[in-house]
């Protein structure tokens, strides 16, 4: 069985939902479909939660009413029969009343995660109803019945495999199985989610649990491009990436993939294919185990990075020093992205500055601390094994007019990363494309 995941734009209108129905039934084989919320909906739901949090039910109601009107309009366009129009309208009324219930009594338990979950709950209901109306044997499986995270907020793969197995066994012989991306329960059974863009992660976790023969991520672009298409002109789709290269690109900012979605597919050895719903015949990108030797594949950039340097006149790198430094970051659950050391200092970069003040205060016990904000990591990905002569020189050559705060090379065979000012990001990405892919 294949898993096919469709993102927000790919289910963003009744027209696109019909396109999804065509794509998922094309092969005639049983298919597992993961859907995002219609584009813009998750943002609106977050806006509603924010208004409720600020005790502003009036503004929350305005957004709810606006969203409801939009969805009711979609019903007219999506369904042909009164039966399905009525069925879906009733369902939507129920969901919007549920949202409105939070605005009536602000002092009852206010569940932001349950509000945000409505986007995927609604889109999957709309599409399954459309498929059923069209005569397809389709079933909606509730992701909250089998998608769960553990106490560390990491997906609980064993639980997912076991529960999904039970659900699939209880529902044999369907042509299309549909479920919600993004949403899950946490270790305490509460509604939760896999963070923004998390539907990719759902698809890959389900792919590994089934297991699927292939995981397809359908989006609004024809695969992973060799640079950020939002910033650089004339980027090109990459035909093939290995799992490590794709994981590095996703982690370092290639928005087409959720940062951790490659891991489950990689461990299960299941290829991931990136495809465009706007251009379904384009080859897209295949992500698998194949390593293409001697090739730089792509560049990506990750924003909102803070660099922290600690400098000491004492024997800084004496045994145990780095452990103490890392423990400070660990105690604030703040992962370190890049690291560079010298005799007298160590520099690190983080992308979560929630506890920056506390971390800096604690680091000051060990030396002088300097902080640079508004930084960005630019990551060059490909077969960058150190036996390939000249590749790191090629990448650094493209950086010759850019002030570079840190460089990381040798952490894996697949990347070289530069820490620069965000203000220099655009010209850095352009230079890199010019030098590496001209
Ligand atoms: P979806 O809603 O389908 O999950 P996303 O918006 O999350 O789609 O991801 C697709 C977008 O990722 C593209 O429209 C593109 O602008 C952006 N993107 C950023 N970097 C890349 C890249 N290297 N290759 C392809 N797309 C990229
Ligand atoms: N709807 C969620 C979001 O907008 C999840 C996803 O689309 O992947 O982040
Ligand atoms: Mg996405």
Short mmCIF file of C-alpha atoms and ligand atoms in Angstrom, two decimals:
data_model
loop_
_atom_site.label_atom_id
_atom_site.label_comp_id
_atom_site.label_asym_id
_atom_site.label_seq_id
_atom_site.Cartn_x
_atom_site.Cartn_y
_atom_site.Cartn_z
CA UNK A 1 0.00 0.00 0.00
CA UNK A 2 1.16 3.56 -0.71
CA UNK A 3 0.72 6.50 1.65
CA UNK A 4 -0.21 9.75 -0.09
CA UNK A 5 -0.09 12.99 1.93
CA UNK A 6 -1.64 16.20 0.62
CA UNK A 7 -0.68 19.58 2.08
CA UNK A 8 -2.79 22.68 2.71
CA UNK A 9 -2.70 24.11 -0.81
CA UNK A 10 -3.39 20.68 -2.31
CA UNK A 11 -6.71 20.54 -0.42
CA UNK A 12 -7.11 24.34 -0.46
CA UNK A 13 -10.34 24.57 -2.50
CA UNK A 14 -13.22 22.30 -3.61
CA UNK A 15 -11.51 22.11 -7.01
CA UNK A 16 -8.28 20.88 -5.44
CA UNK A 17 -10.14 18.37 -3.24
CA UNK A 18 -11.63 16.90 -6.42
CA UNK A 19 -8.10 16.73 -7.83
CA UNK A 20 -6.98 14.82 -4.72
CA UNK A 21 -9.85 12.36 -5.20
CA UNK A 22 -8.70 11.73 -8.78
CA UNK A 23 -5.08 11.21 -7.74
CA UNK A 24 -5.81 8.81 -4.87
CA UNK A 25 -8.12 6.58 -6.93
CA UNK A 26 -6.04 6.59 -10.11
CA UNK A 27 -4.07 3.38 -9.44
CA UNK A 28 -7.14 1.42 -8.34
CA UNK A 29 -4.99 -0.04 -5.54
CA UNK A 30 -5.81 0.38 -1.85
CA UNK A 31 -4.27 3.69 -0.74
CA UNK A 32 -3.71 5.39 2.61
CA UNK A 33 -4.32 9.15 2.43
CA UNK A 34 -3.15 11.75 4.96
CA UNK A 35 -4.62 15.25 4.67
CA UNK A 36 -3.67 18.66 6.04
CA UNK A 37 -6.20 21.36 6.85
CA UNK A 38 -7.25 23.62 3.94
CA UNK A 39 -4.57 26.28 3.55
CA UNK A 40 -5.04 29.23 5.91
CA UNK A 41 -7.33 27.31 8.27
CA UNK A 42 -4.71 26.38 10.88
CA UNK A 43 -3.62 30.03 11.00
CA UNK A 44 -7.24 31.12 11.54
CA UNK A 45 -7.69 28.53 14.30
CA UNK A 46 -4.54 29.79 16.02
CA UNK A 47 -5.92 33.32 15.72
CA UNK A 48 -9.14 32.15 17.39
CA UNK A 49 -7.16 30.53 20.22
CA UNK A 50 -5.12 33.70 20.68
CA UNK A 51 -8.26 35.83 20.97
CA UNK A 52 -9.71 33.40 23.51
CA UNK A 53 -6.47 33.41 25.44
CA UNK A 54 -6.64 37.21 25.56
CA UNK A 55 -10.26 36.96 26.74
CA UNK A 56 -11.62 38.54 23.58
CA UNK A 57 -14.58 36.29 22.59
CA UNK A 58 -15.99 38.94 20.24
CA UNK A 59 -13.00 38.86 17.91
CA UNK A 60 -12.79 35.05 18.19
CA UNK A 61 -16.43 34.83 17.09
CA UNK A 62 -15.76 37.07 14.09
CA UNK A 63 -13.02 34.76 12.84
CA UNK A 64 -15.20 31.68 13.51
CA UNK A 65 -18.14 33.17 11.59
CA UNK A 66 -15.94 34.17 8.68
CA UNK A 67 -14.43 30.68 8.50
CA UNK A 68 -17.85 29.05 8.73
CA UNK A 69 -19.22 31.12 5.83
CA UNK A 70 -16.22 30.13 3.71
CA UNK A 71 -16.69 26.43 4.43
CA UNK A 72 -20.45 26.54 3.79
CA UNK A 73 -19.68 28.00 0.37
CA UNK A 74 -17.25 25.13 -0.33
CA UNK A 75 -20.07 22.64 0.27
CA UNK A 76 -22.11 24.07 -2.59
CA UNK A 77 -19.15 23.66 -4.93
CA UNK A 78 -17.93 20.26 -3.76
CA UNK A 79 -21.00 18.04 -3.66
CA UNK A 80 -23.50 17.20 -6.38
CA UNK A 81 -26.30 15.70 -4.27
CA UNK A 82 -28.50 17.20 -1.56
CA UNK A 83 -27.81 14.14 0.56
CA UNK A 84 -24.09 14.89 0.76
CA UNK A 85 -24.56 18.65 0.94
CA UNK A 86 -26.85 18.20 3.96
CA UNK A 87 -24.70 15.56 5.58
CA UNK A 88 -21.55 17.72 5.35
CA UNK A 89 -23.40 20.92 6.30
CA UNK A 90 -24.71 19.23 9.47
CA UNK A 91 -21.24 18.03 10.28
CA UNK A 92 -19.73 21.50 9.78
CA UNK A 93 -22.45 23.16 11.90
CA UNK A 94 -21.50 20.78 14.71
CA UNK A 95 -17.80 21.62 14.40
CA UNK A 96 -18.34 25.39 14.30
CA UNK A 97 -20.75 25.21 17.26
CA UNK A 98 -18.02 23.33 19.09
CA UNK A 99 -15.57 26.18 18.31
CA UNK A 100 -18.16 28.73 19.43
CA UNK A 101 -18.64 26.87 22.71
CA UNK A 102 -15.19 28.07 23.79
CA UNK A 103 -16.26 31.71 23.36
CA UNK A 104 -19.28 31.39 25.65
CA UNK A 105 -17.65 30.49 28.90
CA UNK A 106 -14.07 31.65 28.99
CA UNK A 107 -13.50 30.12 32.38
CA UNK A 108 -14.04 26.51 31.42
CA UNK A 109 -11.01 24.51 30.39
CA UNK A 110 -9.70 26.13 27.30
CA UNK A 111 -8.06 23.69 24.96
CA UNK A 112 -6.00 25.35 22.28
CA UNK A 113 -4.86 22.05 20.79
CA UNK A 114 -8.45 20.87 20.34
CA UNK A 115 -9.29 24.10 18.51
CA UNK A 116 -6.28 23.83 16.21
CA UNK A 117 -7.15 20.17 15.46
CA UNK A 118 -10.43 21.17 13.78
CA UNK A 119 -8.73 22.08 10.48
CA UNK A 120 -7.66 18.52 9.72
CA UNK A 121 -10.85 17.04 11.20
CA UNK A 122 -12.92 19.16 8.79
CA UNK A 123 -10.83 18.66 5.62
CA UNK A 124 -10.75 14.86 5.99
CA UNK A 125 -14.52 14.70 6.54
CA UNK A 126 -15.13 16.81 3.44
CA UNK A 127 -12.91 14.64 1.23
CA UNK A 128 -14.17 11.28 2.51
CA UNK A 129 -17.75 12.45 1.92
CA UNK A 130 -16.83 13.53 -1.59
CA UNK A 131 -15.22 10.15 -2.35
CA UNK A 132 -18.22 8.28 -0.96
CA UNK A 133 -20.59 10.44 -2.96
CA UNK A 134 -18.55 9.54 -6.06
CA UNK A 135 -19.00 5.83 -5.30
CA UNK A 136 -15.49 5.13 -3.99
CA UNK A 137 -15.20 2.69 -1.08
CA UNK A 138 -13.50 5.14 1.28
CA UNK A 139 -13.29 5.25 5.06
CA UNK A 140 -12.19 7.96 7.50
CA UNK A 141 -9.92 6.72 10.28
CA UNK A 142 -9.60 9.00 13.30
CA UNK A 143 -5.91 9.82 13.83
CA UNK A 144 -6.65 10.44 17.51
CA UNK A 145 -7.31 6.68 17.83
CA UNK A 146 -3.74 5.70 16.89
CA UNK A 147 -1.38 8.70 16.63
CA UNK A 148 0.25 9.29 20.01
CA UNK A 149 3.34 10.93 21.47
CA UNK A 150 5.23 9.70 24.53
CA UNK A 151 6.28 11.53 27.71
CA UNK A 152 9.13 13.22 25.81
CA UNK A 153 6.64 14.52 23.23
CA UNK A 154 8.18 12.18 20.64
CA UNK A 155 5.93 9.97 18.50
CA UNK A 156 5.31 6.62 20.19
CA UNK A 157 6.10 4.37 17.20
CA UNK A 158 5.25 1.10 18.94
CA UNK A 159 1.85 2.35 20.06
CA UNK A 160 1.13 3.76 16.59
CA UNK A 161 2.04 0.49 14.89
CA UNK A 162 -0.03 -1.59 17.28
CA UNK A 163 -3.15 0.60 17.24
CA UNK A 164 -3.06 1.28 13.51
CA UNK A 165 -2.67 -2.46 12.93
CA UNK A 166 -5.85 -3.10 14.94
CA UNK A 167 -7.78 -0.36 13.08
CA UNK A 168 -6.67 -1.65 9.67
CA UNK A 169 -7.56 -5.22 10.53
CA UNK A 170 -11.02 -4.16 11.67
CA UNK A 171 -11.60 -2.35 8.37
CA UNK A 172 -10.44 -4.55 5.51
CA UNK A 173 -11.14 -4.13 1.82
CA UNK A 174 -11.47 -0.38 1.49
CA UNK A 175 -9.99 1.31 -1.55
CA UNK A 176 -9.13 4.56 0.22
CA UNK A 177 -8.25 5.00 3.89
CA UNK A 178 -8.16 8.66 4.97
CA UNK A 179 -6.81 10.17 8.14
CA UNK A 180 -5.88 13.58 9.56
CA UNK A 181 -2.27 14.71 9.44
CA UNK A 182 -0.74 16.79 12.23
CA UNK A 183 -3.06 15.81 15.10
CA UNK A 184 -2.39 13.21 17.77
CA UNK A 185 -2.84 12.53 21.46
CA UNK A 186 -0.09 13.03 23.99
CA UNK A 187 1.06 10.55 26.64
CA UNK A 188 -1.83 11.69 28.90
CA UNK A 189 -4.50 11.14 26.25
CA UNK A 190 -5.02 14.85 25.55
CA UNK A 191 -5.39 16.21 22.02
CA UNK A 192 -2.02 17.43 20.77
CA UNK A 193 -0.18 17.91 17.49
CA UNK A 194 3.15 17.29 15.77
CA UNK A 195 3.91 21.02 15.37
CA UNK A 196 3.37 23.24 12.34
CA UNK A 197 3.85 21.38 9.08
CA UNK A 198 3.48 18.11 11.01
CA UNK A 199 1.26 16.31 8.49
CA UNK A 200 4.42 15.21 6.63
CA UNK A 201 5.53 13.59 9.88
CA UNK A 202 2.16 11.81 10.26
CA UNK A 203 2.53 10.40 6.73
CA UNK A 204 5.98 9.07 7.38
CA UNK A 205 5.06 7.60 10.80
CA UNK A 206 2.05 5.85 9.24
CA UNK A 207 4.17 4.70 6.29
CA UNK A 208 6.62 3.09 8.71
CA UNK A 209 3.83 1.58 10.85
CA UNK A 210 1.82 -0.06 8.05
CA UNK A 211 4.49 -0.59 6.52
CA UNK A 212 3.90 1.12 3.16
CA UNK A 213 5.83 0.44 -0.02
CA UNK A 214 6.21 4.20 -0.65
CA UNK A 215 5.37 7.48 1.13
CA UNK A 216 4.31 10.25 -1.21
CA UNK A 217 4.26 13.89 -0.13
CA UNK A 218 2.05 15.85 -2.56
CA UNK A 219 2.48 19.60 -2.40
CA UNK A 220 2.42 22.79 -4.50
CA UNK A 221 5.89 22.37 -6.05
CA UNK A 222 7.46 19.66 -8.22
CA UNK A 223 9.87 18.27 -5.62
CA UNK A 224 12.80 19.42 -3.52
CA UNK A 225 14.53 22.28 -5.33
CA UNK A 226 18.28 22.90 -5.21
CA UNK A 227 17.74 26.21 -3.38
CA UNK A 228 14.88 28.06 -1.68
CA UNK A 229 12.48 28.94 -4.52
CA UNK A 230 10.95 31.72 -2.41
CA UNK A 231 14.27 33.55 -2.42
CA UNK A 232 16.32 32.46 -5.42
CA UNK A 233 15.15 32.55 -9.06
CA UNK A 234 15.54 29.61 -11.45
CA UNK A 235 15.93 26.89 -8.84
CA UNK A 236 15.48 23.34 -10.13
CA UNK A 237 13.86 20.18 -8.81
CA UNK A 238 16.37 17.53 -7.69
CA UNK A 239 15.53 14.07 -9.11
CA UNK A 240 17.01 12.08 -6.22
CA UNK A 241 18.26 12.55 -2.65
CA UNK A 242 19.39 10.02 -0.09
CA UNK A 243 17.68 9.98 3.31
CA UNK A 244 20.52 11.83 5.06
CA UNK A 245 20.65 14.60 2.48
CA UNK A 246 16.87 15.06 2.64
CA UNK A 247 16.90 15.04 6.45
CA UNK A 248 19.65 17.71 6.53
CA UNK A 249 17.74 19.91 4.07
CA UNK A 250 14.47 19.54 5.98
CA UNK A 251 16.16 20.26 9.31
CA UNK A 252 18.01 23.25 7.90
CA UNK A 253 14.98 25.01 6.52
CA UNK A 254 13.74 23.47 3.26
CA UNK A 255 10.09 24.08 4.11
CA UNK A 256 8.78 21.46 1.70
CA UNK A 257 9.43 18.82 4.41
CA UNK A 258 8.76 18.86 8.15
CA UNK A 259 12.19 18.78 9.90
CA UNK A 260 11.88 15.28 11.33
CA UNK A 261 9.64 13.58 8.78
CA UNK A 262 12.46 11.71 7.03
CA UNK A 263 13.57 9.74 10.11
CA UNK A 264 10.75 7.15 10.33
CA UNK A 265 10.95 6.47 6.58
CA UNK A 266 14.72 6.15 6.75
CA UNK A 267 14.64 3.65 9.64
CA UNK A 268 11.95 1.61 7.92
CA UNK A 269 13.78 1.85 4.56
CA UNK A 270 10.70 3.21 2.78
CA UNK A 271 11.28 5.58 -0.15
CA UNK A 272 9.69 9.03 0.06
CA UNK A 273 8.52 10.67 -3.15
CA UNK A 274 7.80 14.40 -3.39
CA UNK A 275 5.19 15.25 -6.04
CA UNK A 276 3.27 18.30 -7.23
CA UNK A 277 -0.53 18.37 -7.27
CA UNK A 278 -0.29 21.29 -9.74
CA UNK A 279 1.81 19.19 -12.11
CA UNK A 280 1.20 15.52 -11.26
CA UNK A 281 3.15 14.22 -14.26
CA UNK A 282 6.38 15.99 -13.26
CA UNK A 283 8.88 13.38 -11.99
CA UNK A 284 9.32 15.06 -8.56
CA UNK A 285 12.01 13.95 -6.13
CA UNK A 286 12.66 10.42 -4.89
CA UNK A 287 14.32 10.07 -1.49
CA UNK A 288 15.90 6.68 -0.86
CA UNK A 289 19.09 4.86 0.19
CA UNK A 290 21.01 5.52 -3.02
CA UNK A 291 24.13 7.66 -2.61
CA UNK A 292 25.20 9.67 -5.64
CA UNK A 293 28.94 10.15 -5.30
CA UNK A 294 30.65 13.47 -5.85
CA UNK A 295 27.63 15.72 -6.21
CA UNK A 296 26.49 18.83 -4.34
CA UNK A 297 22.70 18.64 -4.40
CA UNK A 298 21.13 21.64 -2.68
CA UNK A 299 21.27 24.62 -0.35
CA UNK A 300 18.83 25.51 2.45
CA UNK A 301 18.64 28.16 5.14
CA UNK A 302 17.29 28.18 8.67
CA UNK A 303 16.25 31.49 10.26
CA UNK A 304 15.96 32.83 13.80
CA UNK A 305 19.30 31.53 14.96
CA UNK A 306 21.17 32.92 17.96
CA UNK A 307 24.92 32.46 18.36
CA UNK A 308 26.40 32.22 21.85
CA UNK A 309 30.13 32.40 22.52
CA UNK A 310 31.73 31.64 25.84
CA UNK A 311 35.32 32.71 26.31
CA UNK A 312 37.51 31.99 29.28
CA UNK A 313 41.12 32.65 30.21
CA UNK A 314 41.19 29.45 32.23
CA UNK A 315 41.81 26.03 30.68
CA UNK A 316 38.55 26.15 28.85
CA UNK A 317 38.60 22.81 27.14
CA UNK A 318 39.79 20.91 30.18
CA UNK A 319 38.01 17.64 30.86
CA UNK A 320 34.39 18.16 31.80
CA UNK A 321 34.08 21.74 30.61
CA UNK A 322 32.02 21.01 27.51
CA UNK A 323 29.84 18.66 29.53
CA UNK A 324 29.03 21.48 31.95
CA UNK A 325 28.21 23.83 29.10
CA UNK A 326 26.00 21.25 27.35
CA UNK A 327 24.22 20.45 30.61
CA UNK A 328 23.12 24.06 30.88
CA UNK A 329 21.51 23.89 27.44
CA UNK A 330 20.03 20.50 28.25
CA UNK A 331 18.48 21.71 31.49
CA UNK A 332 16.56 24.31 29.47
CA UNK A 333 15.65 21.77 26.77
CA UNK A 334 17.43 23.88 24.18
CA UNK A 335 19.14 21.89 21.42
CA UNK A 336 22.42 23.15 19.97
CA UNK A 337 22.63 23.27 16.17
CA UNK A 338 26.23 24.24 15.41
CA UNK A 339 29.35 24.21 17.53
CA UNK A 340 32.92 25.49 17.05
CA UNK A 341 35.77 25.33 19.53
CA UNK A 342 39.17 26.96 20.06
CA UNK A 343 41.70 26.91 22.88
CA UNK A 344 39.96 29.75 24.70
CA UNK A 345 36.38 29.64 23.59
CA UNK A 346 33.41 27.74 22.31
CA UNK A 347 30.64 29.07 20.05
CA UNK A 348 27.26 27.46 19.71
CA UNK A 349 24.08 28.25 17.84
CA UNK A 350 20.49 27.63 18.94
CA UNK A 351 17.15 28.10 17.18
CA UNK A 352 15.03 28.31 20.31
CA UNK A 353 15.80 31.41 22.36
CA UNK A 354 12.96 30.99 24.88
CA UNK A 355 15.45 30.49 27.73
CA UNK A 356 18.29 32.58 26.33
CA UNK A 357 18.54 34.87 29.36
CA UNK A 358 18.71 31.99 31.84
CA UNK A 359 21.24 30.08 29.71
CA UNK A 360 23.48 33.14 29.36
CA UNK A 361 23.29 33.84 33.10
CA UNK A 362 24.43 30.32 33.90
CA UNK A 363 27.17 30.30 31.26
CA UNK A 364 28.59 33.50 32.75
CA UNK A 365 29.84 31.40 35.69
CA UNK A 366 32.43 29.95 33.30
CA UNK A 367 33.62 32.99 31.33
CA UNK A 368 32.67 35.97 29.20
CA UNK A 369 29.55 35.39 27.15
CA UNK A 370 28.63 37.17 23.91
CA UNK A 371 25.35 36.76 22.04
CA UNK A 372 24.58 37.49 18.37
CA UNK A 373 20.92 37.47 17.36
CA UNK A 374 19.21 37.63 13.95
CA UNK A 375 21.49 35.01 12.50
CA UNK A 376 20.79 32.33 9.93
CA UNK A 377 22.36 28.94 9.13
CA UNK A 378 23.00 28.27 5.47
CA UNK A 379 23.54 24.61 4.77
CA UNK A 380 25.09 23.08 1.62
CA UNK A 381 24.07 19.45 1.16
CA UNK A 382 25.39 16.63 -0.99
CA UNK A 383 28.15 14.04 -1.04
CA UNK A 384 30.57 16.17 0.97
CA UNK A 385 32.71 13.34 2.27
CA UNK A 386 36.21 14.65 3.06
CA UNK A 387 37.75 12.37 0.45
CA UNK A 388 36.05 14.50 -2.22
CA UNK A 389 38.71 17.09 -2.88
CA UNK A 390 37.66 20.65 -3.47
CA UNK A 391 33.95 20.62 -2.54
CA UNK A 392 34.33 22.57 0.69
CA UNK A 393 36.55 25.06 -1.17
CA UNK A 394 33.84 25.48 -3.78
CA UNK A 395 31.25 26.22 -1.07
CA UNK A 396 33.53 28.58 0.84
CA UNK A 397 34.43 30.34 -2.42
CA UNK A 398 30.77 31.29 -2.83
CA UNK A 399 30.96 32.86 0.65
CA UNK A 400 33.98 35.04 -0.05
CA UNK A 401 32.10 38.38 0.18
CA UNK A 402 29.90 37.37 3.12
CA UNK A 403 30.87 37.81 6.80
CA UNK A 404 30.77 34.28 8.27
CA UNK A 405 30.34 33.90 12.03
CA UNK A 406 30.83 30.09 12.22
CA UNK A 407 31.49 27.13 9.92
CA UNK A 408 30.61 23.49 10.55
CA UNK A 409 32.04 20.69 8.43
CA UNK A 410 32.67 17.02 9.14
CA UNK A 411 29.71 16.42 11.47
CA UNK A 412 28.28 14.20 8.74
CA UNK A 413 29.40 13.30 5.23
CA UNK A 414 26.54 15.29 3.83
CA UNK A 415 26.78 18.92 4.80
CA UNK A 416 28.76 22.05 5.34
CA UNK A 417 27.02 24.84 7.25
CA UNK A 418 27.74 28.56 7.58
CA UNK A 419 26.35 30.87 10.23
CA UNK A 420 25.72 34.33 8.80
CA UNK A 421 23.63 37.43 9.52
CA UNK A 422 20.02 37.10 8.38
CA UNK A 423 20.51 40.37 6.50
CA UNK A 424 23.03 38.55 4.25
CA UNK A 425 20.84 35.50 3.62
CA UNK A 426 19.44 36.45 0.23
CA UNK A 427 22.73 37.27 -1.44
CA UNK A 428 24.37 34.22 0.18
CA UNK A 429 21.76 31.86 -1.26
CA UNK A 430 22.03 33.58 -4.64
CA UNK A 431 25.85 33.38 -4.63
CA UNK A 432 25.74 29.69 -3.69
CA UNK A 433 23.32 28.87 -6.51
CA UNK A 434 25.50 30.81 -8.92
CA UNK A 435 28.72 29.04 -7.90
CA UNK A 436 27.39 25.53 -7.23
CA UNK A 437 24.64 25.03 -9.82
CA UNK A 438 25.50 27.35 -12.70
P1 LIG B 1 2.33 21.89 2.18
O1 LIG B 1 1.28 22.85 2.61
O2 LIG B 1 1.94 21.07 0.99
O3 LIG B 1 2.86 21.07 3.30
P2 LIG B 1 4.58 23.65 2.36
O4 LIG B 1 4.22 25.09 2.17
O5 LIG B 1 4.82 23.18 3.73
O6 LIG B 1 3.51 22.77 1.61
O7 LIG B 1 5.89 23.32 1.50
C1 LIG B 1 5.96 23.63 0.13
C2 LIG B 1 6.69 24.95 -0.05
O8 LIG B 1 8.04 24.81 0.42
C3 LIG B 1 6.87 25.37 -1.49
O9 LIG B 1 5.76 26.09 -1.94
C4 LIG B 1 8.15 26.20 -1.45
O10 LIG B 1 7.87 27.58 -1.47
C5 LIG B 1 8.77 25.90 -0.10
N1 LIG B 1 10.19 25.51 -0.19
C6 LIG B 1 11.19 26.02 0.57
N2 LIG B 1 12.37 25.47 0.25
C7 LIG B 1 12.12 24.59 -0.75
C8 LIG B 1 12.95 23.73 -1.52
N3 LIG B 1 14.26 23.64 -1.32
N4 LIG B 1 12.35 22.98 -2.47
C9 LIG B 1 11.02 23.04 -2.69
N5 LIG B 1 10.20 23.83 -1.99
C10 LIG B 1 10.72 24.61 -1.03
N1 LIG B 2 -2.27 22.19 9.21
C1 LIG B 2 -1.00 22.15 9.91
C2 LIG B 2 -0.20 23.41 9.65
O1 LIG B 2 -0.68 24.29 8.95
C3 LIG B 2 -0.20 20.94 9.61
C4 LIG B 2 0.26 20.77 8.18
O2 LIG B 2 -0.29 21.41 7.28
O3 LIG B 2 1.17 19.99 7.94
O4 LIG B 2 0.88 23.56 10.16
MG1 LIG B 3 4.27 21.47 4.80
#
